[in-house]
Coordinates of C-alpha atoms and ligand atoms in Angstrom, one line a residue:
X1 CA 69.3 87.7 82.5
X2 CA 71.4 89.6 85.5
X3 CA 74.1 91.7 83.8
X4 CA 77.3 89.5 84.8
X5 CA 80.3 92.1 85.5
X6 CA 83.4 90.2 85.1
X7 CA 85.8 91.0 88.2
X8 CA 89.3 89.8 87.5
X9 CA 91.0 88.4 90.5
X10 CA 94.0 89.1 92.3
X11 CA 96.9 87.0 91.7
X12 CA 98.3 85.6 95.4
X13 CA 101.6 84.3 96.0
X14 CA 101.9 82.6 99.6
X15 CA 105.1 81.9 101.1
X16 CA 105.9 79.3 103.3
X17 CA 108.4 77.3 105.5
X18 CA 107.2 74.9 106.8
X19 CA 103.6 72.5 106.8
X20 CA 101.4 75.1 105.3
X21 CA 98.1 74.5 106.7
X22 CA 97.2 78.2 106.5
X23 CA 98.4 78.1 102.9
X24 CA 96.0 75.3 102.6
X25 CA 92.5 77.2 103.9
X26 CA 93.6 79.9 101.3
X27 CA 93.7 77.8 98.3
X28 CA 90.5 75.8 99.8
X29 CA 88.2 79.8 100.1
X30 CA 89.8 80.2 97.0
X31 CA 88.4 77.8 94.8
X32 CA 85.3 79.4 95.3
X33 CA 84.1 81.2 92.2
X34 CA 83.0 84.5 94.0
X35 CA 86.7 84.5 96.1
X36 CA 88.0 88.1 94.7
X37 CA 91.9 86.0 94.4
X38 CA 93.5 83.2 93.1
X39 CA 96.6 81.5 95.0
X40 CA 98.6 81.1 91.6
X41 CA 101.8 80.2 93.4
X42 CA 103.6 79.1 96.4
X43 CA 107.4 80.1 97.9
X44 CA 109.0 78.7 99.9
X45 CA 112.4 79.2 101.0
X46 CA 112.4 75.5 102.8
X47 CA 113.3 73.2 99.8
X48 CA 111.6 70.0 101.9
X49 CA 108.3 72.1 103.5
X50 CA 105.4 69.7 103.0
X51 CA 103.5 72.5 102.1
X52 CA 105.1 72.2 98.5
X53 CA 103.3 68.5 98.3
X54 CA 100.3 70.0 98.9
X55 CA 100.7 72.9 96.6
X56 CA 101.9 70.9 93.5
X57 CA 98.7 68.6 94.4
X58 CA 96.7 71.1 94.0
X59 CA 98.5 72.1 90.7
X60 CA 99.3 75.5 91.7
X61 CA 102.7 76.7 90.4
X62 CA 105.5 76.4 93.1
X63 CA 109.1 77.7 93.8
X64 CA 111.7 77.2 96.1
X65 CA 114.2 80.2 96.9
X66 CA 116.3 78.9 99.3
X67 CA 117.8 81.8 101.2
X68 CA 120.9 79.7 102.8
X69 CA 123.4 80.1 99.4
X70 CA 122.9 83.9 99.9
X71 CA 123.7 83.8 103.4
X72 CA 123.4 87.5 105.1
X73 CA 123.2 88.7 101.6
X74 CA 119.1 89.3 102.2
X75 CA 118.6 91.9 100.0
X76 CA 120.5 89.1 96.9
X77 CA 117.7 86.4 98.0
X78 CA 114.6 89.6 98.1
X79 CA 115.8 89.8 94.5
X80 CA 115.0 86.2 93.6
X81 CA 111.7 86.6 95.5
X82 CA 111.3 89.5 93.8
X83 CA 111.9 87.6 90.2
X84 CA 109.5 84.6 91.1
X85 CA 106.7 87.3 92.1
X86 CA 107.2 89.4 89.2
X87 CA 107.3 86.3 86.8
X88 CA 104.0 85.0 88.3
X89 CA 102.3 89.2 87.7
X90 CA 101.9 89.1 91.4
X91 CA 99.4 91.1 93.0
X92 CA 99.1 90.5 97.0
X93 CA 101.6 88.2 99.2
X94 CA 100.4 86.1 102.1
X95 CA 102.8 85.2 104.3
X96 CA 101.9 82.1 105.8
X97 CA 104.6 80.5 108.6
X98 CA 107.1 82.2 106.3
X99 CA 109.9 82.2 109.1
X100 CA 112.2 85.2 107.2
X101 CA 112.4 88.8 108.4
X102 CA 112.4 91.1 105.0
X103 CA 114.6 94.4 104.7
X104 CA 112.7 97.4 104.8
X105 CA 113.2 98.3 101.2
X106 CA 111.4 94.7 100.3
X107 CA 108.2 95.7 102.6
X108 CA 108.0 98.9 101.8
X109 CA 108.1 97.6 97.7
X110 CA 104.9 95.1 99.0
X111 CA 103.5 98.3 100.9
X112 CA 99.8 97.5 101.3
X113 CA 100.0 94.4 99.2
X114 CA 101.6 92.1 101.6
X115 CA 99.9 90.0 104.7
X116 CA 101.0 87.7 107.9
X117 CA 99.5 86.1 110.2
X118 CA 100.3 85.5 113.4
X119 CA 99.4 83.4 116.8
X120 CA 98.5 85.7 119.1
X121 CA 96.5 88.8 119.7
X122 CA 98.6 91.7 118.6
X123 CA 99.9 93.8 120.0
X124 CA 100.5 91.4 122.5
X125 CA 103.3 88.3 122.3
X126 CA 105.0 89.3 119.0
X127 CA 107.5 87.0 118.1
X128 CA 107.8 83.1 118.5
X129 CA 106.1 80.7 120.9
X130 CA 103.5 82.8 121.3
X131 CA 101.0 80.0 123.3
X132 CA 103.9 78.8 125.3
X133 CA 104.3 82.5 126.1
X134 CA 100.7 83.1 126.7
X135 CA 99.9 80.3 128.9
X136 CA 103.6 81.5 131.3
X137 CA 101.4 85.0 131.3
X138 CA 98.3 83.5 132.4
X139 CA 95.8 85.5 129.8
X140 CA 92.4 84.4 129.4
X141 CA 92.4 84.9 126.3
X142 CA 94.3 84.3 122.8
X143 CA 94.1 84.0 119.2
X144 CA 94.7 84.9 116.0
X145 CA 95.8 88.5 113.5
X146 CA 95.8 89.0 110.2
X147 CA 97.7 91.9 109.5
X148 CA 99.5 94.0 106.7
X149 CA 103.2 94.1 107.0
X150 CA 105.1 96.6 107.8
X151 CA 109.1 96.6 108.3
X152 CA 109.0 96.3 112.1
X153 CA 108.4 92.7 113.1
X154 CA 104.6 91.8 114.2
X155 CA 103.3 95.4 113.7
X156 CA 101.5 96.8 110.9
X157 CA 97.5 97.5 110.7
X158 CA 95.3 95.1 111.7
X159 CA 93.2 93.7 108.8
X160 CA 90.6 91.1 111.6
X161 CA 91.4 89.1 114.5
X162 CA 89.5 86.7 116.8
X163 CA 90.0 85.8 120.2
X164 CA 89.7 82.2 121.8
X165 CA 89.5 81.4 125.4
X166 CA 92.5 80.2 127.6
X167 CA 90.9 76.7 129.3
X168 CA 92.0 75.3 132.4
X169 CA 94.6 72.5 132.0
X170 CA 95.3 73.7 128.6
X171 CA 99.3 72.8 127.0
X172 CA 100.7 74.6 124.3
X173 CA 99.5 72.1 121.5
X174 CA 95.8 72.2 123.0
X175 CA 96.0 76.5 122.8
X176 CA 98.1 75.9 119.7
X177 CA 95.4 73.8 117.9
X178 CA 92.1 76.2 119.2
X179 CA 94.2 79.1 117.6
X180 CA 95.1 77.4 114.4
X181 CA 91.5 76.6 113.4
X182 CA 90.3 80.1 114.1
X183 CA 93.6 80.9 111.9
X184 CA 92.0 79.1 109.2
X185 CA 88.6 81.2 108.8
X186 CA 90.3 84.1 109.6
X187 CA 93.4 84.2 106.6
X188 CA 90.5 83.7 103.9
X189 CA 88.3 86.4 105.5
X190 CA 91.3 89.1 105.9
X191 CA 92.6 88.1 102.1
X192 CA 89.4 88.4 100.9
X193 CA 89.2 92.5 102.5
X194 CA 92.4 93.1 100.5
X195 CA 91.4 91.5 97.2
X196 CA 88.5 93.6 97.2
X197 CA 90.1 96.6 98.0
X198 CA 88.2 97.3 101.3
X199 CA 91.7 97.6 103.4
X200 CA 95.2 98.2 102.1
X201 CA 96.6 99.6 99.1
X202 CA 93.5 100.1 97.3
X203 CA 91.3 101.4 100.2
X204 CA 90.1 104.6 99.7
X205 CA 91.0 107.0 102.5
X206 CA 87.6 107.1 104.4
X207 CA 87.5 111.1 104.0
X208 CA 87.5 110.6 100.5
X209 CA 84.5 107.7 100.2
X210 CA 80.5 109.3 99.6
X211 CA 79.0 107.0 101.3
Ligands
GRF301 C1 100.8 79.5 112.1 O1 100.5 79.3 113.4 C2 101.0 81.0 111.8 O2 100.1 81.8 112.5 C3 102.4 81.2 112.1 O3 103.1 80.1 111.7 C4 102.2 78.9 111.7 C5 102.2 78.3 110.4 O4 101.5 77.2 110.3 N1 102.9 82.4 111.5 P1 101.1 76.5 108.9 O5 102.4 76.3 108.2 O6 100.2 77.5 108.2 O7 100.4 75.2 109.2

């Protein structure tokens, strides 16, 4: 019998605003048993985001942190993030249409631990309406990054991105739908790097690695 070596997982909060379909690919790769993480809860700070439904469906532990009774107090509603993740023994956070900007102390806590995705091909249209932007530009191509978060908006190491082609007569929901099923494959397959310690935090430094 093959000598089974019992991995534990990493324990993944995502947090959301709004409909959460990137959430959803997440907790769909990982229900798979050889997925090196387990989404064991869901934040939002949108008390009515449908992604919530979904989450509680799928009987993973949820929260809601509103951030509008802190008001510009951010680093007050960090702290209650910071109490829901620590609660849960959080291990890596995917931010997943998660539409707040975090103080740099907050990233720099998550250092290495925490990803986004976004729309677009970093570097290029950081920010919002990315395919509105990207179809005003003209590019031929668009698409999707994983990346690790960093305290200036958008930046941060890349962890994989794929590219999909600009079509002729294409409107913002036809772009914005071609990018958002390549976002789908791509969260899983950029969580999945982390979990296992191939990029981030855990990475070795690749002077230090034998082989
Ligand atoms: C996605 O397009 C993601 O790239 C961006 O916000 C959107 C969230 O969509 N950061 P969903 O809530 O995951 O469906």
């Amino acid at each position: 019998m093959a000598e089974q070596t019992a991995v534990e997982k990493k324990r993944v909060a995502v947090l959301i605003s709004g409909r959460g379909s990137n959430m959803t690919a997440l907790i769909e790769a990982a229900k798979a048993d050889d997925y090196p993480a387990a989404i064991v809860l869901v934040i939002s700070n949108v008390p009515d985001a449908a992604g919530l439904e979904r989450a509680r469906a799928e009987a993973i532990a949820t929260a809601v942190v509103d951030h509008r009774p802190f008001g510009d107090d951010r680093e007050a509603f960090e702290r209650a993030l910071d109490g829901e993740l620590h609660r849960h023994r959080i291990d890596l956070i995917c931010l997943a249409g998660f539409m707040r900007l975090f103080t740099k102390n907050f990233v720099e806590r998550w250092s290495g631990r925490m990803l986004n995705i976004h729309p677009a091909l970093l570097p290029h249209f950081k920010g919002l309406h990315t395919h509105r932007r990207a179809l005003a530009a003209g590019v031929k191509e668009h698409g999707a990054t994983v990346h690790l978060v960093v305290p200036e908006m958008d930046a941060g190491p890349i962890v994989a991105q794929e590219a999909v082609p600009v079509l002729a007569g294409d409107t913002e929901e036809s772009l914005a739908a071609r990018v958002l099923a390549v976002e789908h494959r791509l969260y899983p397959q950029a969580l999945r790097l982390i979990a296992e310690g191939r990029v981030g935090a855990a990475a070795e430094p690749a002077a230090s690695r034998s082989a």
